Short mmCIF file of C-alpha atoms in Angstrom, two decimals:
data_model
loop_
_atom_site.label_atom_id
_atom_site.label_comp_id
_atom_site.label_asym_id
_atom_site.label_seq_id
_atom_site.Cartn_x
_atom_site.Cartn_y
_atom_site.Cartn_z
CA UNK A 1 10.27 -6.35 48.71
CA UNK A 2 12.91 -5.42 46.11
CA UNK A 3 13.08 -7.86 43.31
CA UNK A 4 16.32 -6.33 41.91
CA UNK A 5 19.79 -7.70 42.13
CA UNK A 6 22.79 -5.96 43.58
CA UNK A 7 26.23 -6.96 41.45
CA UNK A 8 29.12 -5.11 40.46
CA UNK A 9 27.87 -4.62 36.92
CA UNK A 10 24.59 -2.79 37.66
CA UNK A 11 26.33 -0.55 40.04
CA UNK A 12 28.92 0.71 37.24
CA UNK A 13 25.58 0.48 34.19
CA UNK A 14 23.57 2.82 37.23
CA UNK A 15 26.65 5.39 38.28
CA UNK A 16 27.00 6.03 34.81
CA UNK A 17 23.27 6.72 34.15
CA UNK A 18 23.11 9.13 37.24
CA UNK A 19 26.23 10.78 36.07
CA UNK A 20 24.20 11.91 32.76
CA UNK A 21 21.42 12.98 35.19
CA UNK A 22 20.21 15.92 37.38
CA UNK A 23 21.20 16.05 41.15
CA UNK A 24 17.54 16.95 41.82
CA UNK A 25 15.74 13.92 40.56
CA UNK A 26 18.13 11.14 39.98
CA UNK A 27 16.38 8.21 38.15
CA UNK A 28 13.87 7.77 40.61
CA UNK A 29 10.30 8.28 40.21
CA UNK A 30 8.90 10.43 42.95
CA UNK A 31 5.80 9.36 44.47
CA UNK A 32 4.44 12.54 46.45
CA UNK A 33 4.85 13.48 50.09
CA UNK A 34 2.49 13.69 53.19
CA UNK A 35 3.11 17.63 52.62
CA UNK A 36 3.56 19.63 49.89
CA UNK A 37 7.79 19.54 48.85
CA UNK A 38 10.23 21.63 50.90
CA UNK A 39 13.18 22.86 49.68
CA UNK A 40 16.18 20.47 48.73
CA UNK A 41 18.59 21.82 51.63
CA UNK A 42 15.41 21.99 54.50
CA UNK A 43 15.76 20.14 57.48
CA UNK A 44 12.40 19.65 57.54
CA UNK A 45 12.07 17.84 54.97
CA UNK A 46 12.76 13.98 54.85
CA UNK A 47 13.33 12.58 51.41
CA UNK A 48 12.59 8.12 52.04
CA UNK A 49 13.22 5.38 49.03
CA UNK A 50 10.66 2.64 49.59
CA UNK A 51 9.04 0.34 46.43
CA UNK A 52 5.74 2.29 45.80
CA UNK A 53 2.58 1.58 44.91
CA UNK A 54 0.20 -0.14 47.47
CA UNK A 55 3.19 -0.67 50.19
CA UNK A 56 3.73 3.00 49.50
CA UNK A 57 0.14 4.18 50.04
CA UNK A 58 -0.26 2.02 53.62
CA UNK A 59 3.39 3.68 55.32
CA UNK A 60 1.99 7.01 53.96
CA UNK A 61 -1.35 6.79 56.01
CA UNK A 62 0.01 4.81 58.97
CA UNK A 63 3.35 6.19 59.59
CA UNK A 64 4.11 9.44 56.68
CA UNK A 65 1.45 11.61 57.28
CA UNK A 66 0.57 10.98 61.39
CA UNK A 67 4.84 11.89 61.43
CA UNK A 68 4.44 14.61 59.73
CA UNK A 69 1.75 16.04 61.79
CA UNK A 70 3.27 15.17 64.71
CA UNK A 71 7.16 16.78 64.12
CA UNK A 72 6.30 19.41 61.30
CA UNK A 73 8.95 16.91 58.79
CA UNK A 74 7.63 16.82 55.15
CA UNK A 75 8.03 13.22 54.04
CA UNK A 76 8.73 12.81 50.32
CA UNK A 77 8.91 9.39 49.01
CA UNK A 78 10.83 8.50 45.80
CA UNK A 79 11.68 4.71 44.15
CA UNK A 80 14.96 4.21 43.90
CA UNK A 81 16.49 0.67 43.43
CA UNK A 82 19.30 0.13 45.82
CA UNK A 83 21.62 -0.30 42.89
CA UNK A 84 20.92 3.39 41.77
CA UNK A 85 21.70 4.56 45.75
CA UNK A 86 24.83 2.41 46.11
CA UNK A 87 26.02 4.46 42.77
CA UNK A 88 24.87 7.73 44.70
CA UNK A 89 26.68 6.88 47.75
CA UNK A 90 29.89 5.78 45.47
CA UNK A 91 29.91 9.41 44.08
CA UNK A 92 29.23 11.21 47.49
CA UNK A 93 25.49 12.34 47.20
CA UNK A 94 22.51 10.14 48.35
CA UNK A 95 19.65 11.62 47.24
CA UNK A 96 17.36 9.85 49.99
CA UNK A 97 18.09 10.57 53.26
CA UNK A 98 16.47 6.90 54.11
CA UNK A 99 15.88 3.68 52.70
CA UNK A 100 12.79 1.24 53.20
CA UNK A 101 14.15 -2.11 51.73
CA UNK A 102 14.78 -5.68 52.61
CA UNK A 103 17.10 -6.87 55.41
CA UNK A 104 18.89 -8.67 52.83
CA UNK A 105 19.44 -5.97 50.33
CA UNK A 106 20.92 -3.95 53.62
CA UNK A 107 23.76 -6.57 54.44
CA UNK A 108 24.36 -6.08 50.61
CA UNK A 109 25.21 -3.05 50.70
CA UNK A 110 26.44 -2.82 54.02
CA UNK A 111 29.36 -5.02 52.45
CA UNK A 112 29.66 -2.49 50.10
CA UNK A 113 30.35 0.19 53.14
CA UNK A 114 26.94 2.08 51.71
CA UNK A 115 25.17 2.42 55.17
CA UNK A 116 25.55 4.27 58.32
CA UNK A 117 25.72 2.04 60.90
CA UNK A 118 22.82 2.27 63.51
CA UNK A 119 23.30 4.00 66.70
CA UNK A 120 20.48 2.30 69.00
CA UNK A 121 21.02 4.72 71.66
CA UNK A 122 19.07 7.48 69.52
CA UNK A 123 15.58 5.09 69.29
CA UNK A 124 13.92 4.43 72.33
CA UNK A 125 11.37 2.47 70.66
CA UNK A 126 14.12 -0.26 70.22
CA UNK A 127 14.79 -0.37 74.31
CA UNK A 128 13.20 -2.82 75.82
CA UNK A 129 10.37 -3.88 72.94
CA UNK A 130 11.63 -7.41 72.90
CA UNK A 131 12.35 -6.70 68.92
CA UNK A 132 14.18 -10.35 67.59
CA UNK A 133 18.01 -9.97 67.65
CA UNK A 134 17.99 -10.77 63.53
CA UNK A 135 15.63 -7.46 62.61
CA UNK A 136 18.28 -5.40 64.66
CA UNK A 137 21.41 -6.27 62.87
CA UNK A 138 24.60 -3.41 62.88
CA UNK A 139 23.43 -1.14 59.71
CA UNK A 140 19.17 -1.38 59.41
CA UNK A 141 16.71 -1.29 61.55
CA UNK A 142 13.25 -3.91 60.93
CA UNK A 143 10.08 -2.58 60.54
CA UNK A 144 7.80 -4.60 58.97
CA UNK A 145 7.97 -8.65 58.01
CA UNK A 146 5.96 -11.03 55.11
CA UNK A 147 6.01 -14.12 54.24
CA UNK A 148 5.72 -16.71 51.24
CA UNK A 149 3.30 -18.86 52.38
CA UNK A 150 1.41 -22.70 50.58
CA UNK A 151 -1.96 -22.06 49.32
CA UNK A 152 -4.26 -24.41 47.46
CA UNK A 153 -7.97 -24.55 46.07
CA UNK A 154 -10.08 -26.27 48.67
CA UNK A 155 -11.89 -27.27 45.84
CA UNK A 156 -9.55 -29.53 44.23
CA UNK A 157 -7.79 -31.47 46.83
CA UNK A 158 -9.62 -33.97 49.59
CA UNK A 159 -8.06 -32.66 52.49
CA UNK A 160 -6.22 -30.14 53.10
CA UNK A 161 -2.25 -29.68 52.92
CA UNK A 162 -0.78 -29.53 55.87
CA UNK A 163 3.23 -28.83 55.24
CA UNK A 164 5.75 -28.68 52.83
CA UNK A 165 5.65 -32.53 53.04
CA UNK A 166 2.55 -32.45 51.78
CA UNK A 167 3.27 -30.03 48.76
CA UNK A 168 5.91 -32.67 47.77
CA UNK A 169 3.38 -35.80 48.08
CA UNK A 170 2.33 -35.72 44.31
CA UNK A 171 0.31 -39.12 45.25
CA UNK A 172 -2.41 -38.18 47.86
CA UNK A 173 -2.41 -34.37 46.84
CA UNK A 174 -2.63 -34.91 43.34
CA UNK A 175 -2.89 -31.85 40.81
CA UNK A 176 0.34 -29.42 39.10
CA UNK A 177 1.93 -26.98 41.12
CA UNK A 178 3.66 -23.62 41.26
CA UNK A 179 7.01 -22.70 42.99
CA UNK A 180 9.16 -19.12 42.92
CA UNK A 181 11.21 -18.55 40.27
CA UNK A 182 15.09 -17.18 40.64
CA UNK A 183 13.79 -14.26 38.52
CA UNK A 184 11.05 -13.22 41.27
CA UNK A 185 13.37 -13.59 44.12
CA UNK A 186 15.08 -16.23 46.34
CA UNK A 187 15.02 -19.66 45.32
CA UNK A 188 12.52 -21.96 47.59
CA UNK A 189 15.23 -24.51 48.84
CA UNK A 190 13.55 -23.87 52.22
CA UNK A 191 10.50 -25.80 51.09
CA UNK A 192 12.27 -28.37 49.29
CA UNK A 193 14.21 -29.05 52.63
CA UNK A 194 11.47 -29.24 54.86
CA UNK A 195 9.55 -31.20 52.66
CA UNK A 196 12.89 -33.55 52.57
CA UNK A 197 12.35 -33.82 56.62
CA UNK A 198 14.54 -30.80 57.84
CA UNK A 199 13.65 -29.27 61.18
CA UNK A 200 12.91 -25.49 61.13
CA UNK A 201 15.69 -24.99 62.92
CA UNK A 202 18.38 -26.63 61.60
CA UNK A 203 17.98 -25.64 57.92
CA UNK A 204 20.66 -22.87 57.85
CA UNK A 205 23.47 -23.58 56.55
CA UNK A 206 21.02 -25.13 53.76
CA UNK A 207 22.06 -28.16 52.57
CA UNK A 208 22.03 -27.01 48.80
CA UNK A 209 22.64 -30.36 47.25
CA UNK A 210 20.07 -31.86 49.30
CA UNK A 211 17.54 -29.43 48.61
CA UNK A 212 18.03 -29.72 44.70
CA UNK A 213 17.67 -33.25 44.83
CA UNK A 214 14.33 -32.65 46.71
CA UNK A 215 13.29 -30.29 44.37
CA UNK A 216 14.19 -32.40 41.32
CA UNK A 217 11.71 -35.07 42.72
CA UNK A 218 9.13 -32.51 42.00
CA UNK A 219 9.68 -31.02 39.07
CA UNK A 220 7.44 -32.91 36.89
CA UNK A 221 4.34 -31.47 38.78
CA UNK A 222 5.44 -28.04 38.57
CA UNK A 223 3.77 -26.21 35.77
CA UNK A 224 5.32 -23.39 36.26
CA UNK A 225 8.08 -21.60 38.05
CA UNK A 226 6.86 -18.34 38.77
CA UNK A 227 8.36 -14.44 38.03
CA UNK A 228 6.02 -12.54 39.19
CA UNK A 229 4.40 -11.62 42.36
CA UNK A 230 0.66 -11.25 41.02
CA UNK A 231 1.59 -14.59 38.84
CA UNK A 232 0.91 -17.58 41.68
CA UNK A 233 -2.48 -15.85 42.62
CA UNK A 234 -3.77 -15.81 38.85
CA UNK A 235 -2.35 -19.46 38.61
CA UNK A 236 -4.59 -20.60 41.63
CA UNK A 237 -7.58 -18.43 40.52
CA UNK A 238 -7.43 -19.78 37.09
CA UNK A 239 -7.44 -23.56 38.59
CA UNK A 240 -4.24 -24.08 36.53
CA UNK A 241 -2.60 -25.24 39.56
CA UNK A 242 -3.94 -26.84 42.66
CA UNK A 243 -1.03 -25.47 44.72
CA UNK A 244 1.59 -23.05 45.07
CA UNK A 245 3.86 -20.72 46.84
CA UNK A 246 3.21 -17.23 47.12
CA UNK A 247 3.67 -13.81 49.03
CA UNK A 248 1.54 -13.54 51.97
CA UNK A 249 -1.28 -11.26 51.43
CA UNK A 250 -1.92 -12.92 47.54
CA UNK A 251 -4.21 -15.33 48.85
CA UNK A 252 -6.11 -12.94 51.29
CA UNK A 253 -7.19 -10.88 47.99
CA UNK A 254 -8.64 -14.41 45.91
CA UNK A 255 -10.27 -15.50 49.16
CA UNK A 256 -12.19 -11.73 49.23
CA UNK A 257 -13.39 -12.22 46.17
CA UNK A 258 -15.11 -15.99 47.00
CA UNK A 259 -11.97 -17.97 45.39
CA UNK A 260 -12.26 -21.18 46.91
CA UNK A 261 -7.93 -21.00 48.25
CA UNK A 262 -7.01 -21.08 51.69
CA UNK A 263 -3.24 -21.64 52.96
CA UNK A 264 -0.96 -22.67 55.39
CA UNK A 265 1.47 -20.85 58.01
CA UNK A 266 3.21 -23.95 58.50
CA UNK A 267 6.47 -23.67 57.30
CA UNK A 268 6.21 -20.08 55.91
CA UNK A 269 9.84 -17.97 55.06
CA UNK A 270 9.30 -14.66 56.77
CA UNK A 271 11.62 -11.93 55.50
CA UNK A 272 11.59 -8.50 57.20
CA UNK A 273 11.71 -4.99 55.39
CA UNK A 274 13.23 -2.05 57.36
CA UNK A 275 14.75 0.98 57.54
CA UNK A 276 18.55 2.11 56.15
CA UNK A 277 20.30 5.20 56.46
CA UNK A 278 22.62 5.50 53.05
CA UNK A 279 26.54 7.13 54.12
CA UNK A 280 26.85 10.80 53.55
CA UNK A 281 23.02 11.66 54.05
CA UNK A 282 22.57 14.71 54.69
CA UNK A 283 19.30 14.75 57.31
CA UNK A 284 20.56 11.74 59.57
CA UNK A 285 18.27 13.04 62.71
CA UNK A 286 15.03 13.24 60.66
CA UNK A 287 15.56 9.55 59.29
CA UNK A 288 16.08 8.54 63.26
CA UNK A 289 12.60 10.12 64.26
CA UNK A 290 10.88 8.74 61.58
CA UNK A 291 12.64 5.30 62.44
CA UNK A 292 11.62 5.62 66.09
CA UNK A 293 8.33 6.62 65.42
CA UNK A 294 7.63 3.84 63.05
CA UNK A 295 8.37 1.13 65.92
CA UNK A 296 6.11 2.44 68.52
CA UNK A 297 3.58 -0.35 68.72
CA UNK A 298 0.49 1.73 68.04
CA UNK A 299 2.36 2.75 64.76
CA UNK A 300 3.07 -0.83 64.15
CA UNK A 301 -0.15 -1.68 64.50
CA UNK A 302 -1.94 0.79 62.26
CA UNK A 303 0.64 -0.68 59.49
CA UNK A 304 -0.36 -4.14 59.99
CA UNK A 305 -3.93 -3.57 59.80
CA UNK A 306 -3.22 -1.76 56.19
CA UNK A 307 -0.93 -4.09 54.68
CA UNK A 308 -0.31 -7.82 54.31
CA UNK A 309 3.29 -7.22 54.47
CA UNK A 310 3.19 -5.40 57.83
CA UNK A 311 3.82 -8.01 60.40
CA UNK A 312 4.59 -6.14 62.86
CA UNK A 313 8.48 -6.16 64.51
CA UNK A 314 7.85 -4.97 68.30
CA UNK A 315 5.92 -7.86 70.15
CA UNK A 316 3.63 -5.31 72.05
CA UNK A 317 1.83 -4.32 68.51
CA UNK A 318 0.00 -7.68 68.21
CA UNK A 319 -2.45 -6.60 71.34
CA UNK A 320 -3.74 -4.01 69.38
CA UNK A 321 -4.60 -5.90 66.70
CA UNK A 322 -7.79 -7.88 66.06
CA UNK A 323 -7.99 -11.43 66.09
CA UNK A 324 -8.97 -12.03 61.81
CA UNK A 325 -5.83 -9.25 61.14
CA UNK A 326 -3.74 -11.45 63.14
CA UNK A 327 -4.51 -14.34 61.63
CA UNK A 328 -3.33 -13.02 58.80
CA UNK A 329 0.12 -12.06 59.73
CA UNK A 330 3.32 -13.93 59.71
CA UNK A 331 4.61 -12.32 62.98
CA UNK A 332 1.17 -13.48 65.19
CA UNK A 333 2.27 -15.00 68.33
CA UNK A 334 0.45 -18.07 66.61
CA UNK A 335 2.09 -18.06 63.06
CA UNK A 336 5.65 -17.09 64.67
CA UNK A 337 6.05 -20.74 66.02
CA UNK A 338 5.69 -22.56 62.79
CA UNK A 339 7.39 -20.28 60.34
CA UNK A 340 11.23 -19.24 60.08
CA UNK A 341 13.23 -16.58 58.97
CA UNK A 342 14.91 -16.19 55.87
CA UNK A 343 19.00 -16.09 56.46
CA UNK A 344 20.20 -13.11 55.45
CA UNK A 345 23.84 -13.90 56.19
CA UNK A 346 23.52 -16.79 54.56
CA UNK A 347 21.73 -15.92 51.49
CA UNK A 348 24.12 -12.82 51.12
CA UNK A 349 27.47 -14.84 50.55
CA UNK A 350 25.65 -18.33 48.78
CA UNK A 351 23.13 -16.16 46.83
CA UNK A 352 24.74 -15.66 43.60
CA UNK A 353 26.00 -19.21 43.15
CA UNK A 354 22.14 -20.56 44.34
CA UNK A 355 20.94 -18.53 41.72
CA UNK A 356 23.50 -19.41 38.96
CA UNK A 357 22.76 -23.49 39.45
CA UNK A 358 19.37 -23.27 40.09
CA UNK A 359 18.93 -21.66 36.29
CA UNK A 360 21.12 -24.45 35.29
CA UNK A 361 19.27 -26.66 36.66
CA UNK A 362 15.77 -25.20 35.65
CA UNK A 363 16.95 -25.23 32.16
CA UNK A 364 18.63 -28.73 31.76
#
């Protein structure tokens, strides 16, 4: 879940900061390994990008370490931005020999000729697992999908919010609200569409003017437009809002701790991270093991029951999973049928002039 923005100008800023850098270490920050570090040249030894942190510590139990016993490959994770690898690639030597990112970020650089393209034929996980055409696009591979999701106090409204329609309806679900900020991520048009009346699945190509308009009738009941992930969850904690949207596992961690906040699956954008292989790395057949191994359903599984993140990609994962770790994934067979996916095409060419109008509009 990358926050950072791929453009021209960060590309040049990074390739001249790696230039004044060591081959060894780059400007990522490395994060450890399921095994002690190998040598820079081993071929047991897989060197993987991802963001860190909690995401980080889940793949490294469920998929890192039970690899690494399995094949005898050293995983050793380091966070890069994809800015900083697109500069490595540009000067012919990737310091990862894989990337964990979004799918978006990967048709970003993929336009920029920074991937390898997949060859399918080397993971049979992929054949035959009924994984959706849109996680399997010509350079990544999914893995994992969240979501941003509605939540709301339970203690402030009547009745409970049942769509996007809803979130709009300032009258009978009275209170101030929260919505994503450019600066976190993608704008919400999404929401503002489907609150406008726009079937799931026509919303792409989104109607941009229509959606601004939608979101303009709103605006006075925003409070605030978010930049943060952890900031929605504090919002709704703090009763300073009686609704908002938020990454999907937020409002699992304020409902642990006896928040009154539930949400709602209807409507949710589901965006999938996955798996990259930058051009010119140099241990292409360890990054396709781990790939494969990652997508076999009990590995799928194990993900999704550490992290609210890890909806799982390959349909057969779900029957291993309880029925309350289900219910809180956006890829259940339940939540699939009233969510959508993010665009990636889409939001790859319009992007950058979304973004530039909707911070003219937020600050007119």
């Amino acid at each position: 879940m990358e926050a950072n923005r791929i453009g021209r100008r960060t590309v040049l800023r990074t390739a001249g900061a790696l230039a004044a850098t060591t081959v060894v270490t780059g400007c990522g920050t490395l994060m450890g390994s399921s095994e002690s570090r190998g040598s820079g040249g081993s071929k047991k030894r897989l060197v993987v990008s991802n963001s860190g942190g909690a995401y980080n510590d889940a793949l490294t139990e469920a998929i890192y370490e039970p690899f690494a016993k399995e094949t005898g490959i050293t995983v050793t994770t380091v966070n890069y931005q994809s800015a900083q690898i697109i500069a490595q690639v540009k000067q012919g030597r990737p310091q990862v020999d894989l990337m964990d990112n979004t799918l978006l970020n990967f048709q970003k650089m993929a336009g920029l000729e920074c991937l390898e393209p997949v060859d399918q034929d080397r993971l049979k996980s992929v054949k035959g697992a009924g994984i959706a055409e849109h996680n399997l696009p010509a350079h990544a591979v999914g893995k994992n999908v969240w979501a941003s999701v509605m939540a709301y106090r339970t203690d402030s409204l009547k009745r409970a919010p049942k769509s996007w329609a809803d979130f709009w309806n300032t009258h009978s679900f009275s209170g101030p609200r929260s919505l994503q900020s450019a600066e976190a991520d993608l704008p919400e048009l999404e929401f503002a569409l489907l609150a406008d009346g726009v079937p799931l699945d026509k919303l792409y190509p989104l109607d941009v003017d229509r959606a601004f308009a939608s979101m303009s009738r709103i605006r006075g009941d925003v409070k605030k437009f978010w930049n943060t992930g952890a900031l929605p969850a504090v919002l709704l904690g703090r009763k300073e809002v009686v609704m908002t949207s938020l990454w999907g596992g937020r409002a699992d961690e304020l409902i642990k701790q006896g928040q009154p906040v539930a949400y709602q699956w209807n409507g949710a954008r589901r965006m999938t991270n996955g798996w990259g292989i930058p051009k010119g790395a140099g241990n292409t057949d360890a990054a396709y093991q781990l790939i494969d191994f990652s997508l076999r359903p009990e590995v799928q599984a194990a993900f999704a029951k550490l992290s609210p993140t890890g909806g799982p990609v390959v349909p057969a994962a779900t029957k291993l999973i309880s029925e309350d770790v289900l219910a809180t994934l956006p890829t259940s067979p339940q939540n699939l049928k009233i969510g959508f996916d993010a665009d990636a095409a889409w939001w790859d060419k319009n992007r950058d002039a979304v973004t530039k109008r909707w911070q003219e509009w937020a600050d007119a």
